[in-house]
């Protein structure tokens, strides 16, 4: 079985950049480590796209998430062997409505 292609939305890229930028003010090492952990988790989704759990706040959306430390990576596996990374956010933040997650 081949790996799914990972595609980051602009929103997800912005989310991760903002998280790393915020953390860097307090600890550059922690910021770098979180960035690496999130990136590694999304790469694993290429091999195991169905490994996440359903987003509890959006049960009817069909969107899964993986937890990386204190962060949630919300994504959407597609039928054409692609995993689209939709958002990365702190676990204490509210989930935006589905329409805003998907673009």
PDB file of N, CA and C in Angstrom:
ATOM      1  N   UNK A   1       0.837  -1.183   0.000  1.00  0.00           N
ATOM      2  CA  UNK A   1       0.000   0.000   0.000  1.00  0.00           C
ATOM      3  C   UNK A   1       0.880   1.244   0.000  1.00  0.00           C
ATOM      4  N   UNK A   2       0.568   2.202  -0.853  1.00  0.00           N
ATOM      5  CA  UNK A   2       1.375   3.417  -0.935  1.00  0.00           C
ATOM      6  C   UNK A   2       0.897   4.446   0.088  1.00  0.00           C
ATOM      7  N   UNK A   3       1.766   5.376   0.379  1.00  0.00           N
ATOM      8  CA  UNK A   3       1.435   6.426   1.344  1.00  0.00           C
ATOM      9  C   UNK A   3       0.514   7.456   0.721  1.00  0.00           C
ATOM     10  N   UNK A   4      -0.365   7.992   1.548  1.00  0.00           N
ATOM     11  CA  UNK A   4      -1.206   9.095   1.104  1.00  0.00           C
ATOM     12  C   UNK A   4      -0.347  10.357   1.044  1.00  0.00           C
ATOM     13  N   UNK A   5      -0.709  11.234   0.149  1.00  0.00           N
ATOM     14  CA  UNK A   5      -0.017  12.514   0.016  1.00  0.00           C
ATOM     15  C   UNK A   5      -0.566  13.466   1.079  1.00  0.00           C
ATOM     16  N   UNK A   6       0.307  14.188   1.756  1.00  0.00           N
ATOM     17  CA  UNK A   6      -0.088  15.149   2.786  1.00  0.00           C
ATOM     18  C   UNK A   6      -0.127  16.538   2.161  1.00  0.00           C
ATOM     19  N   UNK A   7      -1.267  17.215   2.308  1.00  0.00           N
ATOM     20  CA  UNK A   7      -1.432  18.570   1.788  1.00  0.00           C
ATOM     21  C   UNK A   7      -1.870  19.469   2.938  1.00  0.00           C
ATOM     22  N   UNK A   8      -1.110  20.512   3.179  1.00  0.00           N
ATOM     23  CA  UNK A   8      -1.448  21.474   4.228  1.00  0.00           C
ATOM     24  C   UNK A   8      -2.244  22.618   3.617  1.00  0.00           C
ATOM     25  N   UNK A   9      -3.379  22.969   4.234  1.00  0.00           N
ATOM     26  CA  UNK A   9      -4.107  24.156   3.801  1.00  0.00           C
ATOM     27  C   UNK A   9      -3.337  25.384   4.269  1.00  0.00           C
ATOM     28  N   UNK A  10      -3.629  26.514   3.644  1.00  0.00           N
ATOM     29  CA  UNK A  10      -2.992  27.762   4.073  1.00  0.00           C
ATOM     30  C   UNK A  10      -3.306  28.045   5.536  1.00  0.00           C
ATOM     31  N   UNK A  11      -4.543  27.769   5.942  1.00  0.00           N
ATOM     32  CA  UNK A  11      -4.944  28.000   7.330  1.00  0.00           C
ATOM     33  C   UNK A  11      -4.108  27.160   8.288  1.00  0.00           C
ATOM     34  N   UNK A  12      -3.915  25.890   7.976  1.00  0.00           N
ATOM     35  CA  UNK A  12      -3.136  25.007   8.850  1.00  0.00           C
ATOM     36  C   UNK A  12      -1.682  25.471   8.933  1.00  0.00           C
ATOM     37  N   UNK A  13      -1.126  25.900   7.815  1.00  0.00           N
ATOM     38  CA  UNK A  13       0.252  26.425   7.830  1.00  0.00           C
ATOM     39  C   UNK A  13       0.352  27.659   8.725  1.00  0.00           C
ATOM     40  N   UNK A  14      -0.631  28.554   8.579  1.00  0.00           N
ATOM     41  CA  UNK A  14      -0.658  29.756   9.430  1.00  0.00           C
ATOM     42  C   UNK A  14      -0.779  29.384  10.901  1.00  0.00           C
ATOM     43  N   UNK A  15      -1.673  28.432  11.188  1.00  0.00           N
ATOM     44  CA  UNK A  15      -1.858  27.984  12.575  1.00  0.00           C
ATOM     45  C   UNK A  15      -0.534  27.536  13.184  1.00  0.00           C
ATOM     46  N   UNK A  16       0.174  26.655  12.480  1.00  0.00           N
ATOM     47  CA  UNK A  16       1.427  26.124  13.020  1.00  0.00           C
ATOM     48  C   UNK A  16       2.477  27.219  13.150  1.00  0.00           C
ATOM     49  N   UNK A  17       2.556  28.099  12.163  1.00  0.00           N
ATOM     50  CA  UNK A  17       3.513  29.214  12.244  1.00  0.00           C
ATOM     51  C   UNK A  17       3.242  30.083  13.468  1.00  0.00           C
ATOM     52  N   UNK A  18       1.967  30.385  13.712  1.00  0.00           N
ATOM     53  CA  UNK A  18       1.610  31.225  14.858  1.00  0.00           C
ATOM     54  C   UNK A  18       1.937  30.535  16.182  1.00  0.00           C
ATOM     55  N   UNK A  19       1.691  29.240  16.259  1.00  0.00           N
ATOM     56  CA  UNK A  19       2.004  28.486  17.475  1.00  0.00           C
ATOM     57  C   UNK A  19       3.504  28.519  17.739  1.00  0.00           C
ATOM     58  N   UNK A  20       4.286  28.227  16.717  1.00  0.00           N
ATOM     59  CA  UNK A  20       5.747  28.204  16.871  1.00  0.00           C
ATOM     60  C   UNK A  20       6.265  29.600  17.218  1.00  0.00           C
ATOM     61  N   UNK A  21       5.736  30.622  16.560  1.00  0.00           N
ATOM     62  CA  UNK A  21       6.165  31.998  16.841  1.00  0.00           C
ATOM     63  C   UNK A  21       5.860  32.374  18.298  1.00  0.00           C
ATOM     64  N   UNK A  22       4.679  32.009  18.764  1.00  0.00           N
ATOM     65  CA  UNK A  22       4.302  32.302  20.152  1.00  0.00           C
ATOM     66  C   UNK A  22       5.230  31.578  21.134  1.00  0.00           C
ATOM     67  N   UNK A  23       5.433  30.285  20.916  1.00  0.00           N
ATOM     68  CA  UNK A  23       6.271  29.498  21.824  1.00  0.00           C
ATOM     69  C   UNK A  23       7.724  29.961  21.811  1.00  0.00           C
ATOM     70  N   UNK A  24       8.190  30.425  20.662  1.00  0.00           N
ATOM     71  CA  UNK A  24       9.586  30.857  20.525  1.00  0.00           C
ATOM     72  C   UNK A  24       9.909  32.017  21.470  1.00  0.00           C
ATOM     73  N   UNK A  25       8.903  32.843  21.783  1.00  0.00           N
ATOM     74  CA  UNK A  25       9.134  33.967  22.703  1.00  0.00           C
ATOM     75  C   UNK A  25       9.533  33.477  24.087  1.00  0.00           C
ATOM     76  N   UNK A  26       9.081  32.300  24.453  1.00  0.00           N
ATOM     77  CA  UNK A  26       9.332  31.765  25.787  1.00  0.00           C
ATOM     78  C   UNK A  26      10.433  30.706  25.802  1.00  0.00           C
ATOM     79  N   UNK A  27      10.474  29.901  24.742  1.00  0.00           N
ATOM     80  CA  UNK A  27      11.494  28.857  24.671  1.00  0.00           C
ATOM     81  C   UNK A  27      11.689  28.417  23.222  1.00  0.00           C
ATOM     82  N   UNK A  28      12.774  28.863  22.604  1.00  0.00           N
ATOM     83  CA  UNK A  28      13.037  28.443  21.229  1.00  0.00           C
ATOM     84  C   UNK A  28      13.122  26.923  21.081  1.00  0.00           C
ATOM     85  N   UNK A  29      13.645  26.252  22.102  1.00  0.00           N
ATOM     86  CA  UNK A  29      13.775  24.795  22.032  1.00  0.00           C
ATOM     87  C   UNK A  29      12.404  24.123  22.016  1.00  0.00           C
ATOM     88  N   UNK A  30      11.498  24.586  22.870  1.00  0.00           N
ATOM     89  CA  UNK A  30      10.145  24.016  22.907  1.00  0.00           C
ATOM     90  C   UNK A  30       9.433  24.296  21.586  1.00  0.00           C
ATOM     91  N   UNK A  31       9.578  25.497  21.069  1.00  0.00           N
ATOM     92  CA  UNK A  31       8.943  25.852  19.802  1.00  0.00           C
ATOM     93  C   UNK A  31       9.402  24.924  18.684  1.00  0.00           C
ATOM     94  N   UNK A  32      10.700  24.702  18.612  1.00  0.00           N
ATOM     95  CA  UNK A  32      11.240  23.822  17.578  1.00  0.00           C
ATOM     96  C   UNK A  32      10.737  22.391  17.754  1.00  0.00           C
ATOM     97  N   UNK A  33      10.711  21.917  18.986  1.00  0.00           N
ATOM     98  CA  UNK A  33      10.272  20.545  19.260  1.00  0.00           C
ATOM     99  C   UNK A  33       8.797  20.342  18.907  1.00  0.00           C
ATOM    100  N   UNK A  34       7.954  21.292  19.265  1.00  0.00           N
ATOM    101  CA  UNK A  34       6.524  21.184  18.924  1.00  0.00           C
ATOM    102  C   UNK A  34       6.354  21.187  17.409  1.00  0.00           C
ATOM    103  N   UNK A  35       7.063  22.058  16.728  1.00  0.00           N
ATOM    104  CA  UNK A  35       6.993  22.080  15.264  1.00  0.00           C
ATOM    105  C   UNK A  35       7.380  20.742  14.663  1.00  0.00           C
ATOM    106  N   UNK A  36       8.447  20.145  15.178  1.00  0.00           N
ATOM    107  CA  UNK A  36       8.894  18.838  14.684  1.00  0.00           C
ATOM    108  C   UNK A  36       7.880  17.745  14.997  1.00  0.00           C
ATOM    109  N   UNK A  37       7.309  17.775  16.205  1.00  0.00           N
ATOM    110  CA  UNK A  37       6.343  16.742  16.590  1.00  0.00           C
ATOM    111  C   UNK A  37       5.081  16.809  15.733  1.00  0.00           C
ATOM    112  N   UNK A  38       4.591  18.012  15.482  1.00  0.00           N
ATOM    113  CA  UNK A  38       3.391  18.161  14.648  1.00  0.00           C
ATOM    114  C   UNK A  38       3.683  17.691  13.229  1.00  0.00           C
ATOM    115  N   UNK A  39       4.824  18.082  12.694  1.00  0.00           N
ATOM    116  CA  UNK A  39       5.194  17.666  11.343  1.00  0.00           C
ATOM    117  C   UNK A  39       5.330  16.150  11.253  1.00  0.00           C
ATOM    118  N   UNK A  40       5.952  15.533  12.240  1.00  0.00           N
ATOM    119  CA  UNK A  40       6.105  14.070  12.248  1.00  0.00           C
ATOM    120  C   UNK A  40       4.748  13.380  12.325  1.00  0.00           C
ATOM    121  N   UNK A  41       3.850  13.919  13.141  1.00  0.00           N
ATOM    122  CA  UNK A  41       2.512  13.320  13.268  1.00  0.00           C
ATOM    123  C   UNK A  41       1.760  13.390  11.945  1.00  0.00           C
ATOM    124  N   UNK A  42       1.903  14.495  11.229  1.00  0.00           N
ATOM    125  CA  UNK A  42       1.202  14.592   9.942  1.00  0.00           C
ATOM    126  C   UNK A  42       1.819  13.648   8.915  1.00  0.00           C
ATOM    127  N   UNK A  43       3.123  13.441   8.979  1.00  0.00           N
ATOM    128  CA  UNK A  43       3.749  12.468   8.068  1.00  0.00           C
ATOM    129  C   UNK A  43       3.219  11.060   8.321  1.00  0.00           C
ATOM    130  N   UNK A  44       3.032  10.711   9.599  1.00  0.00           N
ATOM    131  CA  UNK A  44       2.481   9.389   9.934  1.00  0.00           C
ATOM    132  C   UNK A  44       1.077   9.209   9.369  1.00  0.00           C
ATOM    133  N   UNK A  45       0.346  10.303   9.241  1.00  0.00           N
ATOM    134  CA  UNK A  45      -0.997  10.211   8.662  1.00  0.00           C
ATOM    135  C   UNK A  45      -0.941   9.750   7.211  1.00  0.00           C
ATOM    136  N   UNK A  46       0.173   9.983   6.551  1.00  0.00           N
ATOM    137  CA  UNK A  46       0.336   9.472   5.193  1.00  0.00           C
ATOM    138  C   UNK A  46       0.284   7.957   5.154  1.00  0.00           C
ATOM    139  N   UNK A  47       0.827   7.323   6.181  1.00  0.00           N
ATOM    140  CA  UNK A  47       0.811   5.858   6.276  1.00  0.00           C
ATOM    141  C   UNK A  47      -0.480   5.333   6.894  1.00  0.00           C
ATOM    142  N   UNK A  48      -1.018   6.083   7.840  1.00  0.00           N
ATOM    143  CA  UNK A  48      -2.203   5.633   8.590  1.00  0.00           C
ATOM    144  C   UNK A  48      -3.251   6.743   8.630  1.00  0.00           C
ATOM    145  N   UNK A  49      -3.871   7.056   7.500  1.00  0.00           N
ATOM    146  CA  UNK A  49      -4.795   8.192   7.441  1.00  0.00           C
ATOM    147  C   UNK A  49      -6.050   8.033   8.301  1.00  0.00           C
ATOM    148  N   UNK A  50      -6.373   6.829   8.689  1.00  0.00           N
ATOM    149  CA  UNK A  50      -7.571   6.618   9.499  1.00  0.00           C
ATOM    150  C   UNK A  50      -7.241   6.437  10.979  1.00  0.00           C
ATOM    151  N   UNK A  51      -6.038   6.825  11.382  1.00  0.00           N
ATOM    152  CA  UNK A  51      -5.601   6.584  12.757  1.00  0.00           C
ATOM    153  C   UNK A  51      -6.146   7.589  13.765  1.00  0.00           C
ATOM    154  N   UNK A  52      -6.687   8.697  13.312  1.00  0.00           N
ATOM    155  CA  UNK A  52      -7.191   9.706  14.237  1.00  0.00           C
ATOM    156  C   UNK A  52      -8.557   9.355  14.793  1.00  0.00           C
ATOM    157  N   UNK A  53      -8.955  10.131  15.792  1.00  0.00           N
ATOM    158  CA  UNK A  53     -10.294   9.970  16.364  1.00  0.00           C
ATOM    159  C   UNK A  53     -11.195  11.067  15.797  1.00  0.00           C
ATOM    160  N   UNK A  54     -12.491  10.859  15.890  1.00  0.00           N
ATOM    161  CA  UNK A  54     -13.432  11.886  15.446  1.00  0.00           C
ATOM    162  C   UNK A  54     -13.296  13.116  16.343  1.00  0.00           C
ATOM    163  N   UNK A  55     -13.415  14.287  15.751  1.00  0.00           N
ATOM    164  CA  UNK A  55     -13.389  15.523  16.530  1.00  0.00           C
ATOM    165  C   UNK A  55     -14.662  15.552  17.378  1.00  0.00           C
ATOM    166  N   UNK A  56     -14.524  15.494  18.715  1.00  0.00           N
ATOM    167  CA  UNK A  56     -15.710  15.377  19.569  1.00  0.00           C
ATOM    168  C   UNK A  56     -16.730  16.501  19.388  1.00  0.00           C
ATOM    169  N   UNK A  57     -16.262  17.722  19.156  1.00  0.00           N
ATOM    170  CA  UNK A  57     -17.171  18.861  19.008  1.00  0.00           C
ATOM    171  C   UNK A  57     -17.879  18.885  17.659  1.00  0.00           C
ATOM    172  N   UNK A  58     -17.386  18.094  16.723  1.00  0.00           N
ATOM    173  CA  UNK A  58     -17.953  18.088  15.367  1.00  0.00           C
ATOM    174  C   UNK A  58     -18.292  16.661  14.947  1.00  0.00           C
ATOM    175  N   UNK A  59     -19.151  15.979  15.695  1.00  0.00           N
ATOM    176  CA  UNK A  59     -19.384  14.553  15.432  1.00  0.00           C
ATOM    177  C   UNK A  59     -19.967  14.253  14.054  1.00  0.00           C
ATOM    178  N   UNK A  60     -20.704  15.191  13.483  1.00  0.00           N
ATOM    179  CA  UNK A  60     -21.328  14.947  12.183  1.00  0.00           C
ATOM    180  C   UNK A  60     -20.454  15.371  11.010  1.00  0.00           C
ATOM    181  N   UNK A  61     -19.288  15.915  11.295  1.00  0.00           N
ATOM    182  CA  UNK A  61     -18.433  16.434  10.228  1.00  0.00           C
ATOM    183  C   UNK A  61     -17.644  15.341   9.522  1.00  0.00           C
ATOM    184  N   UNK A  62     -17.403  14.242  10.229  1.00  0.00           N
ATOM    185  CA  UNK A  62     -16.563  13.193   9.661  1.00  0.00           C
ATOM    186  C   UNK A  62     -15.084  13.523   9.702  1.00  0.00           C
ATOM    187  N   UNK A  63     -14.720  14.603  10.384  1.00  0.00           N
ATOM    188  CA  UNK A  63     -13.313  15.007  10.446  1.00  0.00           C
ATOM    189  C   UNK A  63     -12.618  14.337  11.623  1.00  0.00           C
ATOM    190  N   UNK A  64     -11.455  13.738  11.376  1.00  0.00           N
ATOM    191  CA  UNK A  64     -10.659  13.184  12.470  1.00  0.00           C
ATOM    192  C   UNK A  64      -9.606  14.183  12.944  1.00  0.00           C
ATOM    193  N   UNK A  65      -9.026  13.856  14.083  1.00  0.00           N
ATOM    194  CA  UNK A  65      -7.927  14.648  14.622  1.00  0.00           C
ATOM    195  C   UNK A  65      -6.922  13.715  15.266  1.00  0.00           C
ATOM    196  N   UNK A  66      -5.690  14.185  15.344  1.00  0.00           N
ATOM    197  CA  UNK A  66      -4.672  13.514  16.148  1.00  0.00           C
ATOM    198  C   UNK A  66      -4.196  14.532  17.175  1.00  0.00           C
ATOM    199  N   UNK A  67      -3.849  14.034  18.338  1.00  0.00           N
ATOM    200  CA  UNK A  67      -3.377  14.886  19.423  1.00  0.00           C
ATOM    201  C   UNK A  67      -1.857  14.801  19.467  1.00  0.00           C
ATOM    202  N   UNK A  68      -1.231  15.970  19.509  1.00  0.00           N
ATOM    203  CA  UNK A  68       0.228  16.062  19.594  1.00  0.00           C
ATOM    204  C   UNK A  68       0.535  16.973  20.779  1.00  0.00           C
ATOM    205  N   UNK A  69       0.880  16.380  21.908  1.00  0.00           N
ATOM    206  CA  UNK A  69       1.094  17.181  23.114  1.00  0.00           C
ATOM    207  C   UNK A  69      -0.189  17.897  23.483  1.00  0.00           C
ATOM    208  N   UNK A  70      -0.124  19.225  23.551  1.00  0.00           N
ATOM    209  CA  UNK A  70      -1.303  20.038  23.862  1.00  0.00           C
ATOM    210  C   UNK A  70      -2.009  20.550  22.614  1.00  0.00           C
ATOM    211  N   UNK A  71      -1.687  19.989  21.467  1.00  0.00           N
ATOM    212  CA  UNK A  71      -2.211  20.505  20.206  1.00  0.00           C
ATOM    213  C   UNK A  71      -3.036  19.461  19.474  1.00  0.00           C
ATOM    214  N   UNK A  72      -4.000  19.949  18.722  1.00  0.00           N
ATOM    215  CA  UNK A  72      -4.884  19.101  17.935  1.00  0.00           C
ATOM    216  C   UNK A  72      -4.614  19.379  16.460  1.00  0.00           C
ATOM    217  N   UNK A  73      -4.418  18.337  15.703  1.00  0.00           N
ATOM    218  CA  UNK A  73      -4.254  18.455  14.260  1.00  0.00           C
ATOM    219  C   UNK A  73      -5.525  17.883  13.646  1.00  0.00           C
ATOM    220  N   UNK A  74      -6.322  18.751  13.043  1.00  0.00           N
ATOM    221  CA  UNK A  74      -7.577  18.339  12.426  1.00  0.00           C
ATOM    222  C   UNK A  74      -7.319  18.170  10.937  1.00  0.00           C
ATOM    223  N   UNK A  75      -7.777  17.058  10.401  1.00  0.00           N
ATOM    224  CA  UNK A  75      -7.467  16.746   9.008  1.00  0.00           C
ATOM    225  C   UNK A  75      -8.638  16.057   8.331  1.00  0.00           C
ATOM    226  N   UNK A  76      -8.489  15.882   7.015  1.00  0.00           N
ATOM    227  CA  UNK A  76      -9.528  15.220   6.239  1.00  0.00           C
ATOM    228  C   UNK A  76      -8.885  14.262   5.241  1.00  0.00           C
ATOM    229  N   UNK A  77      -9.081  12.968   5.428  1.00  0.00           N
ATOM    230  CA  UNK A  77      -8.611  12.027   4.409  1.00  0.00           C
ATOM    231  C   UNK A  77      -9.562  12.102   3.213  1.00  0.00           C
ATOM    232  N   UNK A  78      -9.008  12.095   2.026  1.00  0.00           N
ATOM    233  CA  UNK A  78      -9.856  12.146   0.834  1.00  0.00           C
ATOM    234  C   UNK A  78      -9.781  10.815   0.101  1.00  0.00           C
ATOM    235  N   UNK A  79     -10.646  10.664  -0.863  1.00  0.00           N
ATOM    236  CA  UNK A  79     -10.709   9.399  -1.595  1.00  0.00           C
ATOM    237  C   UNK A  79      -9.555   9.210  -2.573  1.00  0.00           C
ATOM    238  N   UNK A  80      -8.827  10.259  -2.874  1.00  0.00           N
ATOM    239  CA  UNK A  80      -7.742  10.151  -3.858  1.00  0.00           C
ATOM    240  C   UNK A  80      -6.369  10.054  -3.199  1.00  0.00           C
ATOM    241  N   UNK A  81      -6.301   9.297  -2.085  1.00  0.00           N
ATOM    242  CA  UNK A  81      -5.032   9.076  -1.381  1.00  0.00           C
ATOM    243  C   UNK A  81      -4.335  10.368  -0.976  1.00  0.00           C
ATOM    244  N   UNK A  82      -5.121  11.298  -0.479  1.00  0.00           N
ATOM    245  CA  UNK A  82      -4.595  12.559   0.022  1.00  0.00           C
ATOM    246  C   UNK A  82      -5.125  12.782   1.428  1.00  0.00           C
ATOM    247  N   UNK A  83      -4.289  13.318   2.288  1.00  0.00           N
ATOM    248  CA  UNK A  83      -4.712  13.750   3.618  1.00  0.00           C
ATOM    249  C   UNK A  83      -4.516  15.255   3.654  1.00  0.00           C
ATOM    250  N   UNK A  84      -5.608  15.970   3.862  1.00  0.00           N
ATOM    251  CA  UNK A  84      -5.552  17.426   3.895  1.00  0.00           C
ATOM    252  C   UNK A  84      -5.527  17.884   5.353  1.00  0.00           C
ATOM    253  N   UNK A  85      -4.457  18.566   5.739  1.00  0.00           N
ATOM    254  CA  UNK A  85      -4.337  19.104   7.095  1.00  0.00           C
ATOM    255  C   UNK A  85      -5.114  20.420   7.114  1.00  0.00           C
ATOM    256  N   UNK A  86      -6.154  20.480   7.950  1.00  0.00           N
ATOM    257  CA  UNK A  86      -7.058  21.629   7.959  1.00  0.00           C
ATOM    258  C   UNK A  86      -6.718  22.668   9.014  1.00  0.00           C
ATOM    259  N   UNK A  87      -6.283  22.222  10.188  1.00  0.00           N
ATOM    260  CA  UNK A  87      -6.042  23.164  11.276  1.00  0.00           C
ATOM    261  C   UNK A  87      -5.147  22.531  12.340  1.00  0.00           C
ATOM    262  N   UNK A  88      -4.381  23.375  13.001  1.00  0.00           N
ATOM    263  CA  UNK A  88      -3.582  22.971  14.160  1.00  0.00           C
ATOM    264  C   UNK A  88      -3.911  23.982  15.246  1.00  0.00           C
ATOM    265  N   UNK A  89      -4.408  23.504  16.382  1.00  0.00           N
ATOM    266  CA  UNK A  89      -4.754  24.439  17.438  1.00  0.00           C
ATOM    267  C   UNK A  89      -4.540  23.844  18.810  1.00  0.00           C
ATOM    268  N   UNK A  90      -4.377  24.732  19.782  1.00  0.00           N
ATOM    269  CA  UNK A  90      -4.187  24.302  21.163  1.00  0.00           C
ATOM    270  C   UNK A  90      -5.452  23.605  21.631  1.00  0.00           C
ATOM    271  N   UNK A  91      -5.299  22.604  22.450  1.00  0.00           N
ATOM    272  CA  UNK A  91      -6.446  21.801  22.885  1.00  0.00           C
ATOM    273  C   UNK A  91      -7.457  22.604  23.706  1.00  0.00           C
ATOM    274  N   UNK A  92      -7.071  23.734  24.241  1.00  0.00           N
ATOM    275  CA  UNK A  92      -8.008  24.564  25.011  1.00  0.00           C
ATOM    276  C   UNK A  92      -8.806  25.529  24.139  1.00  0.00           C
ATOM    277  N   UNK A  93      -8.413  25.674  22.892  1.00  0.00           N
ATOM    278  CA  UNK A  93      -9.129  26.595  22.008  1.00  0.00           C
ATOM    279  C   UNK A  93     -10.395  25.952  21.484  1.00  0.00           C
ATOM    280  N   UNK A  94     -11.361  26.801  21.194  1.00  0.00           N
ATOM    281  CA  UNK A  94     -12.603  26.323  20.600  1.00  0.00           C
ATOM    282  C   UNK A  94     -12.362  25.951  19.145  1.00  0.00           C
ATOM    283  N   UNK A  95     -13.064  24.933  18.698  1.00  0.00           N
ATOM    284  CA  UNK A  95     -12.972  24.504  17.303  1.00  0.00           C
ATOM    285  C   UNK A  95     -13.817  25.452  16.456  1.00  0.00           C
ATOM    286  N   UNK A  96     -13.263  25.999  15.366  1.00  0.00           N
ATOM    287  CA  UNK A  96     -14.083  26.835  14.491  1.00  0.00           C
ATOM    288  C   UNK A  96     -15.150  25.991  13.791  1.00  0.00           C
ATOM    289  N   UNK A  97     -16.210  26.632  13.303  1.00  0.00           N
ATOM    290  CA  UNK A  97     -17.216  25.875  12.552  1.00  0.00           C
ATOM    291  C   UNK A  97     -16.576  25.140  11.375  1.00  0.00           C
ATOM    292  N   UNK A  98     -17.182  24.028  10.989  1.00  0.00           N
ATOM    293  CA  UNK A  98     -16.633  23.196   9.917  1.00  0.00           C
ATOM    294  C   UNK A  98     -16.363  24.002   8.659  1.00  0.00           C
ATOM    295  N   UNK A  99     -17.245  24.904   8.313  1.00  0.00           N
ATOM    296  CA  UNK A  99     -17.065  25.670   7.070  1.00  0.00           C
ATOM    297  C   UNK A  99     -15.777  26.485   7.100  1.00  0.00           C
ATOM    298  N   UNK A 100     -15.367  26.948   8.293  1.00  0.00           N
ATOM    299  CA  UNK A 100     -14.120  27.700   8.394  1.00  0.00           C
ATOM    300  C   UNK A 100     -12.911  26.779   8.415  1.00  0.00           C
ATOM    301  N   UNK A 101     -13.074  25.559   8.863  1.00  0.00           N
ATOM    302  CA  UNK A 101     -11.965  24.603   8.845  1.00  0.00           C
ATOM    303  C   UNK A 101     -11.621  24.203   7.417  1.00  0.00           C
ATOM    304  N   UNK A 102     -12.636  24.030   6.615  1.00  0.00           N
ATOM    305  CA  UNK A 102     -12.426  23.540   5.250  1.00  0.00           C
ATOM    306  C   UNK A 102     -12.076  24.649   4.273  1.00  0.00           C
ATOM    307  N   UNK A 103     -11.924  25.841   4.724  1.00  0.00           N
ATOM    308  CA  UNK A 103     -11.494  26.891   3.825  1.00  0.00           C
ATOM    309  C   UNK A 103     -12.492  27.962   3.717  1.00  0.00           C
TER     310      UNK A 103
END
